[in-house]
Short mmCIF file of C-alpha atoms and ligand atoms in Angstrom, two decimals:
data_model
loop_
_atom_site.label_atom_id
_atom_site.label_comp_id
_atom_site.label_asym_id
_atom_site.label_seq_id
_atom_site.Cartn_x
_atom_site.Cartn_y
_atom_site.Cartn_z
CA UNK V 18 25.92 -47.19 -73.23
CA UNK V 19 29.39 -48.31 -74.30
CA UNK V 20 31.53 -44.80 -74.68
CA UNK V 21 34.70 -45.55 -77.55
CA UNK V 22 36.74 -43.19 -75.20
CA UNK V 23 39.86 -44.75 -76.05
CA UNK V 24 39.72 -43.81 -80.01
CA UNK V 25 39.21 -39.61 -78.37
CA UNK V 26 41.67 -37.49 -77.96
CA UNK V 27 42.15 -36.20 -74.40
CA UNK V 28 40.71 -32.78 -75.51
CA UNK V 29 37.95 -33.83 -78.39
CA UNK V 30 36.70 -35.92 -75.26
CA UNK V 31 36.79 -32.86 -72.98
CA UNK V 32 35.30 -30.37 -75.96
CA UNK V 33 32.27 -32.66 -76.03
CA UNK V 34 31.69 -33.05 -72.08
CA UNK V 35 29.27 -31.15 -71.02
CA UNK V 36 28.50 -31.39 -67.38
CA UNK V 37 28.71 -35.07 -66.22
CA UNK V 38 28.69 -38.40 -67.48
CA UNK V 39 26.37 -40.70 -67.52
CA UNK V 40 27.33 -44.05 -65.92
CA UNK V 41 29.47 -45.68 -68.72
CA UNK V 42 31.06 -48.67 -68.83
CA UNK V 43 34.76 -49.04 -70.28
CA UNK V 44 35.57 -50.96 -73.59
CA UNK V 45 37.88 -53.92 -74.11
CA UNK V 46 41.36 -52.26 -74.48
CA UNK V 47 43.04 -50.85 -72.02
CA UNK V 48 45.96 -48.66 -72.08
CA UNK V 49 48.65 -49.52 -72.43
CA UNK V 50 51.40 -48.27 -70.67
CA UNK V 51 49.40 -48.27 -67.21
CA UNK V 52 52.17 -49.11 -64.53
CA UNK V 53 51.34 -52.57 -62.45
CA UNK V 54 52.12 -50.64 -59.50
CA UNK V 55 48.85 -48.06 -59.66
CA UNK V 56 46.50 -50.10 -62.04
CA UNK V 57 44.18 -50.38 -59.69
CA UNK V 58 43.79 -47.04 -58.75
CA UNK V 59 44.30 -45.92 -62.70
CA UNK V 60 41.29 -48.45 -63.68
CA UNK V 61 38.86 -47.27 -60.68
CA UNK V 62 39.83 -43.29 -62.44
CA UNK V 63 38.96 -44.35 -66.17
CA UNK V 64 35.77 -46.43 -65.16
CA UNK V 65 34.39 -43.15 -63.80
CA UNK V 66 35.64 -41.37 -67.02
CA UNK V 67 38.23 -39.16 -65.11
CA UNK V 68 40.69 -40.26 -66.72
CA UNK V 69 41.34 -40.56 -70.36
CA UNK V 70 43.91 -41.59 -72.38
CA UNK V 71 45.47 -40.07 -75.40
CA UNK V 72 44.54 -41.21 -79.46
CA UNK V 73 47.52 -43.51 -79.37
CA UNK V 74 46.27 -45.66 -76.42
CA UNK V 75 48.51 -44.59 -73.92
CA UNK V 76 48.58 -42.36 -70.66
CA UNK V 77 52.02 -41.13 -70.43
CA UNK V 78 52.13 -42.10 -66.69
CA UNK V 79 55.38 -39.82 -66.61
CA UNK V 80 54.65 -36.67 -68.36
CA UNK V 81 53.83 -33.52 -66.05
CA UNK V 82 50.28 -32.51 -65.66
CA UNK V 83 49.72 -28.94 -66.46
CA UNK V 84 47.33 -26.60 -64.19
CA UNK V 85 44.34 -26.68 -66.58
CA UNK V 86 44.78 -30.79 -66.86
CA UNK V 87 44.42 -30.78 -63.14
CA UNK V 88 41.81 -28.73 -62.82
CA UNK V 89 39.76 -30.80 -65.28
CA UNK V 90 40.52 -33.99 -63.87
CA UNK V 91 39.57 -33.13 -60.21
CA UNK V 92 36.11 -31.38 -61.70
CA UNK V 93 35.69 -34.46 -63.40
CA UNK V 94 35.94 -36.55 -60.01
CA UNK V 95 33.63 -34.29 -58.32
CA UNK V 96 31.67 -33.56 -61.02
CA UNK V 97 31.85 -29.94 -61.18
CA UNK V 98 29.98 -27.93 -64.05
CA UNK V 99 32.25 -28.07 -67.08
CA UNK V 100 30.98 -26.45 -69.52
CA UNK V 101 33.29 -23.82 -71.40
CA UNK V 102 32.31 -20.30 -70.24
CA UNK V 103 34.42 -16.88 -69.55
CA UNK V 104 36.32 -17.14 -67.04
CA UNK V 105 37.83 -14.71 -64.10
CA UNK V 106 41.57 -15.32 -65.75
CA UNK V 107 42.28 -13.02 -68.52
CA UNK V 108 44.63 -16.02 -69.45
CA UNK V 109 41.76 -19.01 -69.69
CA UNK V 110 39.49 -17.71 -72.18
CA UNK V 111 36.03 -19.70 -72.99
CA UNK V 112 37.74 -21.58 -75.55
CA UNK V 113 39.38 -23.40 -73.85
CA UNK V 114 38.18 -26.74 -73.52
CA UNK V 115 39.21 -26.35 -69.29
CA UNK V 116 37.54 -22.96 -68.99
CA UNK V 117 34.24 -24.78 -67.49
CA UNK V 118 36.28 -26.73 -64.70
CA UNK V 119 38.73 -24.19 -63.57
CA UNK V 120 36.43 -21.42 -63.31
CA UNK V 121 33.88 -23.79 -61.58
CA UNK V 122 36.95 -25.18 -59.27
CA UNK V 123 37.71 -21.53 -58.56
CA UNK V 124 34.14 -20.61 -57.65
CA UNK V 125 34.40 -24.25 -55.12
CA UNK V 126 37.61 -22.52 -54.20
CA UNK V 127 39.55 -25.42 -55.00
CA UNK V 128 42.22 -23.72 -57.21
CA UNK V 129 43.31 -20.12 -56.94
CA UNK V 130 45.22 -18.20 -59.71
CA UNK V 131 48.56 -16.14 -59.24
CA UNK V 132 48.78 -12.73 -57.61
CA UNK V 133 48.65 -11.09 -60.73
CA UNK V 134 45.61 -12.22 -61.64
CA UNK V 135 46.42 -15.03 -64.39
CA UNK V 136 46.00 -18.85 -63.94
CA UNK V 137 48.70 -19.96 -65.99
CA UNK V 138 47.23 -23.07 -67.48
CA UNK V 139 50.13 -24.37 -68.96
CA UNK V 140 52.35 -24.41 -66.26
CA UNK V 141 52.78 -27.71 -64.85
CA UNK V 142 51.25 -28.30 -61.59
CA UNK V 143 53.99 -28.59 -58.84
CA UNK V 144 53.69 -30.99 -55.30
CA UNK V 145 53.01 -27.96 -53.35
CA UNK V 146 50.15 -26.55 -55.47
CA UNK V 147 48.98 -30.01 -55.52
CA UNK V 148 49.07 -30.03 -51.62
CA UNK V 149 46.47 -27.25 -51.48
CA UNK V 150 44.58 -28.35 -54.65
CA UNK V 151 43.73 -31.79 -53.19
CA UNK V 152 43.11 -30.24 -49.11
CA UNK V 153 40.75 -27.96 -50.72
CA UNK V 154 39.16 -30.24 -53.18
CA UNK V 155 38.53 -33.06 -50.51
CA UNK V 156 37.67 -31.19 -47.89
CA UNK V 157 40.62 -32.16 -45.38
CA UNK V 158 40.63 -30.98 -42.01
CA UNK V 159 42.70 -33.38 -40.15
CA UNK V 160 46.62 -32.33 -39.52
CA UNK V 161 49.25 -33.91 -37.10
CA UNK V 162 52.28 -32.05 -37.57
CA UNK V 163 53.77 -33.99 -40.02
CA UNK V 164 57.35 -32.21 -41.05
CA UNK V 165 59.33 -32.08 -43.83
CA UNK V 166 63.43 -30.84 -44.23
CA UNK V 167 62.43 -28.62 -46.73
CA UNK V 168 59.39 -26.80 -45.71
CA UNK V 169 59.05 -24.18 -43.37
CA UNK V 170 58.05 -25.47 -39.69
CA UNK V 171 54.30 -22.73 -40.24
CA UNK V 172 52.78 -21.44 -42.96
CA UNK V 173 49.69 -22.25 -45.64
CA UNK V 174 51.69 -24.67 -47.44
CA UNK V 175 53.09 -26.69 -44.60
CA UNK V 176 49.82 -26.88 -43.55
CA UNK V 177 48.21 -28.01 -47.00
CA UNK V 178 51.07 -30.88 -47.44
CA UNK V 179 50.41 -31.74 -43.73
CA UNK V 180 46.76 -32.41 -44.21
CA UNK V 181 47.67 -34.17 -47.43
CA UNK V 182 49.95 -36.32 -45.57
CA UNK V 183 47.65 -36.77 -42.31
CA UNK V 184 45.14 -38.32 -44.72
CA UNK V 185 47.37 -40.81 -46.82
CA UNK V 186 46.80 -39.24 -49.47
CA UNK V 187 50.19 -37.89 -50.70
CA UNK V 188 53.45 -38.22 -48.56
CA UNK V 189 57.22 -36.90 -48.81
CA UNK V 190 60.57 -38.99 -50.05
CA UNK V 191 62.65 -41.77 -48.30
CA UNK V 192 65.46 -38.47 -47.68
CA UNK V 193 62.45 -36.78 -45.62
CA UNK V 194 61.65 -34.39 -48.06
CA UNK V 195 58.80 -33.27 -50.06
CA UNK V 196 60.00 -30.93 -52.85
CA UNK V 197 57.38 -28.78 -52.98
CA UNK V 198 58.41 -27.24 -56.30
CA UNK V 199 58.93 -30.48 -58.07
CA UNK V 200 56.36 -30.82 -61.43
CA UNK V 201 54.16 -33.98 -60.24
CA UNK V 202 53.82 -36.71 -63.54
CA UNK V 203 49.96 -37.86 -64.46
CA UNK V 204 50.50 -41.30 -62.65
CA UNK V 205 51.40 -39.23 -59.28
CA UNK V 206 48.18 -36.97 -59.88
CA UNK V 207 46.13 -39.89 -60.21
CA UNK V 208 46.93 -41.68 -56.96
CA UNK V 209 45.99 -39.00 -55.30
CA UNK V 210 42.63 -38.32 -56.78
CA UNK V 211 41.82 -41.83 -56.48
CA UNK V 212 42.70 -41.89 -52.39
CA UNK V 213 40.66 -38.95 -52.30
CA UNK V 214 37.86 -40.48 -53.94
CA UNK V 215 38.33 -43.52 -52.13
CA UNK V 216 39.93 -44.19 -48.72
CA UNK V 217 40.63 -47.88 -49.57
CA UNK V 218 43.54 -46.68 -51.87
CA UNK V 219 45.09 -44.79 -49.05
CA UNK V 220 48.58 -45.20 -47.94
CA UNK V 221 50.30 -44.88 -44.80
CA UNK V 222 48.35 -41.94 -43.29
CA UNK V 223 48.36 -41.07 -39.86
CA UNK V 224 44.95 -39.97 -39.30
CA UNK V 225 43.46 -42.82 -37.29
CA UNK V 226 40.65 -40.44 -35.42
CA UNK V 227 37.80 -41.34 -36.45
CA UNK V 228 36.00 -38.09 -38.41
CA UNK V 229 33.85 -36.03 -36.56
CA UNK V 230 30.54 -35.45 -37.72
CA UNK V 231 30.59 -31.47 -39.57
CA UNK V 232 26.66 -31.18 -39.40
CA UNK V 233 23.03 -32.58 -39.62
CA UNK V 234 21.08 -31.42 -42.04
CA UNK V 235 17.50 -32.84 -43.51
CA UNK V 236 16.31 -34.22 -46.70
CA UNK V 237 14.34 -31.58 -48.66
CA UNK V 238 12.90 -33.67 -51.32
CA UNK V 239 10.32 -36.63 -51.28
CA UNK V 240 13.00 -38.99 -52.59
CA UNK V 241 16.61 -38.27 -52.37
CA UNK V 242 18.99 -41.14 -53.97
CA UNK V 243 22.46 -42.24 -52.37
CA UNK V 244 25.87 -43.07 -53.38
CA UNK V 245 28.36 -44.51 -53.17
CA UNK V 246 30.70 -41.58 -55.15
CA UNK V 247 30.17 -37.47 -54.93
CA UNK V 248 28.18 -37.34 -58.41
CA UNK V 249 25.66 -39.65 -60.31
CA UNK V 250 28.06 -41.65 -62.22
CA UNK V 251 28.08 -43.79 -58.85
CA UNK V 252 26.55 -46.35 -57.70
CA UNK V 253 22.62 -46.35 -56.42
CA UNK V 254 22.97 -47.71 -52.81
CA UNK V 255 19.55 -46.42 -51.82
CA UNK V 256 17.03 -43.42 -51.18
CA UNK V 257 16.33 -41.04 -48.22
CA UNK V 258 12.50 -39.71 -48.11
CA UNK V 259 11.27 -36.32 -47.18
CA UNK V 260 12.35 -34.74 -43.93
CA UNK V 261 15.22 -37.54 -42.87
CA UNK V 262 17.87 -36.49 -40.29
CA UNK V 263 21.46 -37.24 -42.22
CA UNK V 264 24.62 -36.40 -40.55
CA UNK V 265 27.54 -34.95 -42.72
CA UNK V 266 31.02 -35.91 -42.31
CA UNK V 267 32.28 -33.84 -45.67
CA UNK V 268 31.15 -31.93 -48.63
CA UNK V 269 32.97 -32.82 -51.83
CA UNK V 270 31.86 -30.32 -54.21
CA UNK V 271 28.08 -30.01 -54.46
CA UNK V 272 27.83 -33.67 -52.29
CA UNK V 273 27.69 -34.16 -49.38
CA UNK V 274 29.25 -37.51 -47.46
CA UNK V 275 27.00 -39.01 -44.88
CA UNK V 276 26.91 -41.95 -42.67
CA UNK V 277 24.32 -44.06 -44.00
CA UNK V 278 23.46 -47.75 -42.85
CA UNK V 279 26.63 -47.93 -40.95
CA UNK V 280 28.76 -47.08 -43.57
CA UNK V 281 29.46 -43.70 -45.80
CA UNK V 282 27.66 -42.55 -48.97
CA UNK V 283 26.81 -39.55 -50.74
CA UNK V 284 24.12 -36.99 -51.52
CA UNK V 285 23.67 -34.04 -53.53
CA UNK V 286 24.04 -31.24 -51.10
CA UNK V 287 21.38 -29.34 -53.53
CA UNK V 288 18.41 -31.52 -51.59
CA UNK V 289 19.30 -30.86 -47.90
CA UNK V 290 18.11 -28.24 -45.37
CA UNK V 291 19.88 -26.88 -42.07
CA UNK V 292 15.91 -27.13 -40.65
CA UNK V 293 13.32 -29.14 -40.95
CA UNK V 294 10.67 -27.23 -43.08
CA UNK V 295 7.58 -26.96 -40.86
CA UNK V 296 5.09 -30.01 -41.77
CA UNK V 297 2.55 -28.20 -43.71
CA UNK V 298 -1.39 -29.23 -43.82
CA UNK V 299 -3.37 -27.81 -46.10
CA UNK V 300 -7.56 -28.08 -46.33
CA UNK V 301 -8.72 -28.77 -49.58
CA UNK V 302 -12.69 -28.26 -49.76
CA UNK V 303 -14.98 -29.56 -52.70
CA UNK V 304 -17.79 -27.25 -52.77
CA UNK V 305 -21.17 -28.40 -52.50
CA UNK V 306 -21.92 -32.21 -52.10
CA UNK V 307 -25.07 -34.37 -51.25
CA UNK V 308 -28.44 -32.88 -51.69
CA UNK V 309 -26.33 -29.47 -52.86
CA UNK V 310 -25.25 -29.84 -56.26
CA UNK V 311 -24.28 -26.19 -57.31
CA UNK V 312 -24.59 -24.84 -59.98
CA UNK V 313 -25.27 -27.04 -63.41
CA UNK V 314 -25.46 -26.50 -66.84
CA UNK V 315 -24.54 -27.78 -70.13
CA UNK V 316 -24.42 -31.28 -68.42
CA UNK V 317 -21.86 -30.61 -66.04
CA UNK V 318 -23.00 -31.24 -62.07
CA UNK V 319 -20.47 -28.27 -60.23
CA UNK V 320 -20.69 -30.84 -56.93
CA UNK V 321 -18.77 -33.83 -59.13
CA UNK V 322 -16.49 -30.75 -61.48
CA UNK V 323 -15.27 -29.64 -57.76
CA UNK V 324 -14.89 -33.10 -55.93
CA UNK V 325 -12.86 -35.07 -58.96
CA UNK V 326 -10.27 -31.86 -59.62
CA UNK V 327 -10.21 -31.69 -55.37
CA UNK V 328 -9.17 -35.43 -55.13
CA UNK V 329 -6.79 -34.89 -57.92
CA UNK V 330 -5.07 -32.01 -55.98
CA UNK V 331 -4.72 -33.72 -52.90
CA UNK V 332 -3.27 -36.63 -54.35
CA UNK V 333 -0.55 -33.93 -56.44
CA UNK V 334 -0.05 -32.64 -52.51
CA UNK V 335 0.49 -35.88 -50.82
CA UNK V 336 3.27 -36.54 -53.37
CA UNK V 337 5.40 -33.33 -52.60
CA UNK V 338 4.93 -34.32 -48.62
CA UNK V 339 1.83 -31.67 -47.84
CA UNK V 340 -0.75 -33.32 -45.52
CA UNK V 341 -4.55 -33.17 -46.89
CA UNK V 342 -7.60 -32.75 -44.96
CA UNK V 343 -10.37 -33.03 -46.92
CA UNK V 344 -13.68 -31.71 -45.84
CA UNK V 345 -15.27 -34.61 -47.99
CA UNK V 346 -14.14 -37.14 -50.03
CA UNK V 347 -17.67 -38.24 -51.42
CA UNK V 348 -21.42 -37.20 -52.67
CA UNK V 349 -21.59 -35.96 -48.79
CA UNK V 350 -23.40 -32.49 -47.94
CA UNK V 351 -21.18 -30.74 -45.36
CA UNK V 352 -22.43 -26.82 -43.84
CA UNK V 353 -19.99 -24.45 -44.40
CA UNK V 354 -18.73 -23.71 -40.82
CA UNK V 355 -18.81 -27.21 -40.59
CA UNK V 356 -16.29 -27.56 -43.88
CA UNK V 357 -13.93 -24.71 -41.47
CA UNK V 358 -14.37 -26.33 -38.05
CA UNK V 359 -13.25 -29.62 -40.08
CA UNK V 360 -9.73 -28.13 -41.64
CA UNK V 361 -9.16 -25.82 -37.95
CA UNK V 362 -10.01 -29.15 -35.91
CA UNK V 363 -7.56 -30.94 -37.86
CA UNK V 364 -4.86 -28.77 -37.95
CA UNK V 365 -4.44 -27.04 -41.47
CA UNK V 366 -2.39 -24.19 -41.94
CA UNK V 367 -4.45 -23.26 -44.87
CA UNK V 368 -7.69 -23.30 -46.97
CA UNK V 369 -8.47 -23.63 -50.26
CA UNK V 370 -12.01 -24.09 -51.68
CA UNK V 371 -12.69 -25.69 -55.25
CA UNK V 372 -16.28 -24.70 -56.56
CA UNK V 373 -17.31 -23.93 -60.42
CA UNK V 374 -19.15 -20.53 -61.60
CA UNK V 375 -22.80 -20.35 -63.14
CA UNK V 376 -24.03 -16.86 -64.40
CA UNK V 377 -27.95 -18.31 -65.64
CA UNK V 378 -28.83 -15.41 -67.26
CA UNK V 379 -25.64 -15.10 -69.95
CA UNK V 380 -23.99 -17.87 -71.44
CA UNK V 381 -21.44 -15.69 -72.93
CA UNK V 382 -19.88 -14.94 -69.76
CA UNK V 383 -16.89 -17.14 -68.96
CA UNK V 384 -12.78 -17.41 -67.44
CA UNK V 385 -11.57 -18.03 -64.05
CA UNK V 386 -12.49 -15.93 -60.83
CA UNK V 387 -10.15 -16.63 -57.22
CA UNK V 388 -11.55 -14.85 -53.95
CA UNK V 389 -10.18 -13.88 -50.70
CA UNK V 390 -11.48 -12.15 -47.74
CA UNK V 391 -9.59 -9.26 -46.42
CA UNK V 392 -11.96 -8.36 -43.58
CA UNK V 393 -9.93 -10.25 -40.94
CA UNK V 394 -7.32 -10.08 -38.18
CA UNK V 395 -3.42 -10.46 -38.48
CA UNK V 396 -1.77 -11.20 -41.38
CA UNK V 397 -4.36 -13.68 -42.51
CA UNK V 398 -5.73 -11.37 -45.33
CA UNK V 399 -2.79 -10.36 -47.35
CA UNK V 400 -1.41 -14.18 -47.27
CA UNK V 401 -5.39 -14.91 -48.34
CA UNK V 402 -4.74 -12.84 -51.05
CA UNK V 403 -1.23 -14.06 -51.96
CA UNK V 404 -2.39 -17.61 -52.01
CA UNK V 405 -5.27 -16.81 -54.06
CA UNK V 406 -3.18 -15.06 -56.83
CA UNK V 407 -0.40 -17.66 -57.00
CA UNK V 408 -3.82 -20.56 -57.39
CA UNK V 409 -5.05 -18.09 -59.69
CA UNK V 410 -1.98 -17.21 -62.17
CA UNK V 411 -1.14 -20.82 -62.38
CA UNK V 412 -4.60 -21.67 -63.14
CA UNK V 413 -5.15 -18.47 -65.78
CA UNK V 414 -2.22 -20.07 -67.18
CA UNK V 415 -2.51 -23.47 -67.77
CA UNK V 416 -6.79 -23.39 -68.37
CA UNK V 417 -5.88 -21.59 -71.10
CA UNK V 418 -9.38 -19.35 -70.32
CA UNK V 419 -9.88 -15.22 -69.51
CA UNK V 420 -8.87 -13.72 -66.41
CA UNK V 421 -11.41 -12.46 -64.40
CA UNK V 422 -9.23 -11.36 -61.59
CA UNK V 423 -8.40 -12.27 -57.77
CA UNK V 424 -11.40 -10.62 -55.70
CA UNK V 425 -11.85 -9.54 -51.93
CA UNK V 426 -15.17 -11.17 -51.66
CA UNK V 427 -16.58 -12.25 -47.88
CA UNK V 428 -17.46 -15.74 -48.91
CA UNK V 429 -18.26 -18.12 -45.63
CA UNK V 430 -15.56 -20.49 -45.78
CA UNK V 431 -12.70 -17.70 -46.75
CA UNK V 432 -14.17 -15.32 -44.09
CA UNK V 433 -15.48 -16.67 -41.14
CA UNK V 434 -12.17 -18.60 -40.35
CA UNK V 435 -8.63 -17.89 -38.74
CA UNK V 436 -6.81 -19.51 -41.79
CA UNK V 437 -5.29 -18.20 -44.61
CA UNK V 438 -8.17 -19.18 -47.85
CA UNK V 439 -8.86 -19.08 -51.20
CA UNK V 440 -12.23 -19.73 -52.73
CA UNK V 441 -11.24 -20.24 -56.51
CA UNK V 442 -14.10 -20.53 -59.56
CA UNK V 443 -12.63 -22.75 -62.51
CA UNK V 444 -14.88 -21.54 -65.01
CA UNK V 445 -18.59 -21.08 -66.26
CA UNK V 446 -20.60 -24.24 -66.60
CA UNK V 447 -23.01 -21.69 -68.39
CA UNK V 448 -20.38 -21.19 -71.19
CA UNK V 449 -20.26 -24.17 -72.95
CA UNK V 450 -16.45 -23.78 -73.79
CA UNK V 451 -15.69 -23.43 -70.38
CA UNK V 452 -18.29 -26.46 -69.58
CA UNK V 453 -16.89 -28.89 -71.72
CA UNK V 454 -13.43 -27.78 -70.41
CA UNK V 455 -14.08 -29.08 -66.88
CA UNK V 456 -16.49 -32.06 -67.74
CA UNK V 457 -12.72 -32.93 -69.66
CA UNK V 458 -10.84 -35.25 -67.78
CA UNK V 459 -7.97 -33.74 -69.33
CA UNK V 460 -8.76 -29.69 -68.19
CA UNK V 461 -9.17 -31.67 -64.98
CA UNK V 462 -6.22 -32.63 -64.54
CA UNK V 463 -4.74 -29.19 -65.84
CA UNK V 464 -6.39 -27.51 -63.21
CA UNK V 465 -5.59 -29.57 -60.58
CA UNK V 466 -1.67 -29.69 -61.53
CA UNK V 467 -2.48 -25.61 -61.29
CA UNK V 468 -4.02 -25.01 -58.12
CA UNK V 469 -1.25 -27.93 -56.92
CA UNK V 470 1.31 -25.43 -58.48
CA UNK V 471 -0.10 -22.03 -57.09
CA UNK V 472 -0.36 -24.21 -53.73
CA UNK V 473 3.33 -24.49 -54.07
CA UNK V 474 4.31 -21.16 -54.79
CA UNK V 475 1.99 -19.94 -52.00
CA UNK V 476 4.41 -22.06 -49.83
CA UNK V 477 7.31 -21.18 -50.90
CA UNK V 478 6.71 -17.70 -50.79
CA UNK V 479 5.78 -18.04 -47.01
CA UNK V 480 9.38 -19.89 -46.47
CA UNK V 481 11.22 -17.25 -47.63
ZN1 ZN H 503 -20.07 -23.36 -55.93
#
């Protein structure tokens, strides 16, 4: 997609950002009073869409940027929420087309407001507000002392402008001073968002440590993509499965910077855990089999209903990184202790049985039935019973059939075992609604998304 951004004004562009911007490339014209000396750095800004220029086709390198301007263009380069909303300033109402960015820079506590409470958006941002603006927004840690003749030898700000020095990202005048209170023009601002965003644009820092490492942390989801920028307007540079070790060397907004094939990307800090999440392996068991059919009515053999939505389910599992032991995979007969021994022997941490429900004698009778066993040990029976309510809402739900409740029944398989277990009944092959409902390849693949849903919950309750 092409974006026109050069016929918007700076604020109609902002009114109709929402969050973040999809990659976009940049049309023919650029602007046109964009000094030689920071084109580069300028170009790199618009390309991402953090900078845009006014109708006329210029930037006004010189004019002062005012506090809301730089709190939109900094949540634009990390991609904060923008969308208008209240605010905590009585003095940035939702209106405003910067409401979404400074109130979402404030909550990354990137900006602060003044000690009476306001934010003063039209103020123009000075070089010592800047100092703690860009430390804060780019994470900088790194100091080494660096001194100015006009700033005191301790203090917040000397230490902001120090770490904004240390990294090359901002640095004082030829006279050795910084002038803290000086109003900082849009060209300024924009250097030093674009060193922050990318260290090749960085000038005469001093930091030559290498960083240190601020964490590991583990990939949550089964496929996590990487970047090369804090937000998904960058580059694709590759993907990180389920349960990878990454180490962290910042966080930059909601991303996270990593090392990654010897070099640095980014992630979305959403998708990462301090701890591994436990592998979990759960025992999915397609009643009947072999010489045991089940029940059958209404043309519609329980043994094949139970086996197809089981295979379905495992494969929904497997996906979202859940092992699957199946206690059969075919037409097989397996005993019941034999379907337990199976999922204990091969190391499940739970078990769920699919079967379907005959009542011979009334054809009228029909819905969905999940049972548990509470005569057990330990905590076994109430997380039985949990798991078979979250398998049985989700399935309730999406089978679009009655509720017949979640029951404490001893089946076999749910009772004679140490693990957690369901036993759930999809539905009455004797009812020929509910029949032609699970000889449906489509109802089979509802239920299965279900009971892979309920699974879900069930674990996700447990992590809590
Ligand atoms: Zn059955």
């Amino acid at each position: 997609m092409v974006r026109k951004i050069w016929s918007l004004s700076f604020i109609a562009f902002v009114l109709v950002l929402t969050s973040f911007l999809p990659v976009q490339s940049v049309s023919a014209n650029p602007l046109s009073d964009i000094p030689d000396r920071s084109s580069e750095e300028i170009n790199y800004l618009i390309q991402r869409g953090v900078i845009v220029g006014f109708p006329d086709g210029t930037l006004k390198p010189k004019d002062p940027v005012t506090r809301q301007e730089a709190a939109t263009l900094v949540g634009r380069a990390l991609e904060l929420n923008g969308e208008k909303r209240s605010t905590i300033f009585p003095d940035v109402p939702k209106a405003s087309y910067a409401s979404g960015y400074i109130q979402s820079a404030y909550d990354q506590k990137i900006i602060t407001g003044y000690p009476d409470g306001t934010y003063q958006p039209q103020n123009h941002i000075t070089r010592g507000e800047m100092a703690y603006l860009i430390s804060k927004a780019f994470s900088l840690t790194s100091t080494s002392g660096t001194q100015y003749s006009d700033i005191p030898t301790e203090g917040a700000l000397t230490t902001a402008i120090d770490k904004v020095s240390t990294a090359g990202i901002a640095n004082g005048y030829p006279d050795g001073t910084y002038q803290p209170g000086k109003s900082i023009t849009r060209e300024e601002f924009s250097l030093l968002i674009a060193r922050g965003l990318n260290p090749k644009f960085k000038v005469g820092g001093t930091d030559t440590t290498p960083d240190q490492p601020i964490g590991e942390k583990y990939v949550s989801t089964s496929i996590l993509n990487v970047r090369t920028g804090p937000g998904v307007s960058y580059e694709k540079v590759g993907k990180l499965s389920l349960g990878t070790k990454v180490t962290i060397y910042k966080e930059v907004g909601d991303w996270c910077q990593i090392s990654y094939n010897g070099t640095r990307a980014y992630v979305h800090g959403a998708y990462l855990l301090d701890k591994l999440k436990e592998k979990r392996v759960i025992a999915i068991d397609a009643g009947h089999g072999g010489y045991d059919g089940g029940a059958s009515a209404n043309s519609v053999l329980e043994k094949e209903v139970n086996l197809a939505v089981s295979k379905k389910v495992r494969d929904l599992l497997e996906k979202s990184g859940v092992e699957v032991i199946m206690t059969r995979n075919d037409d097989t007969y397996i005993s019941l202790d034999g379907r337990v021994k199976h999922a204990v022997d091969n190391g499940a941490d739970t078990f769920v049985s699919i079967h379907s429900n005959a009542f011979p004698n009334n054809e009228s009778v029909s819905g969905i039935e999940t049972f548990y066993s509470s005569a057990a040990l330990n905590d076994r029976a109430y997380k039985s019973y949990k798991l078979a309510s979250f398998i049985h809402d989700r399935l309730v739900e999406a089978m679009e059939m009655k509720s017949r409740g979640v029951k404490d029944v001893p089946y076999r398989v749910i009772h004679a075992t140490p693990l957690p277990s369901a036993l759930v009944e999809l539905g009455f092959l004797t009812n020929s609604s509910d029949a032609s409902k699970l000889g449906s390849t489509y109802w089979q693949d509802k239920a299965s998304k279900a009971i892979y849903l309920g699974v879900i919950d069930y674990y996700n309750w447990i992590d809590k």
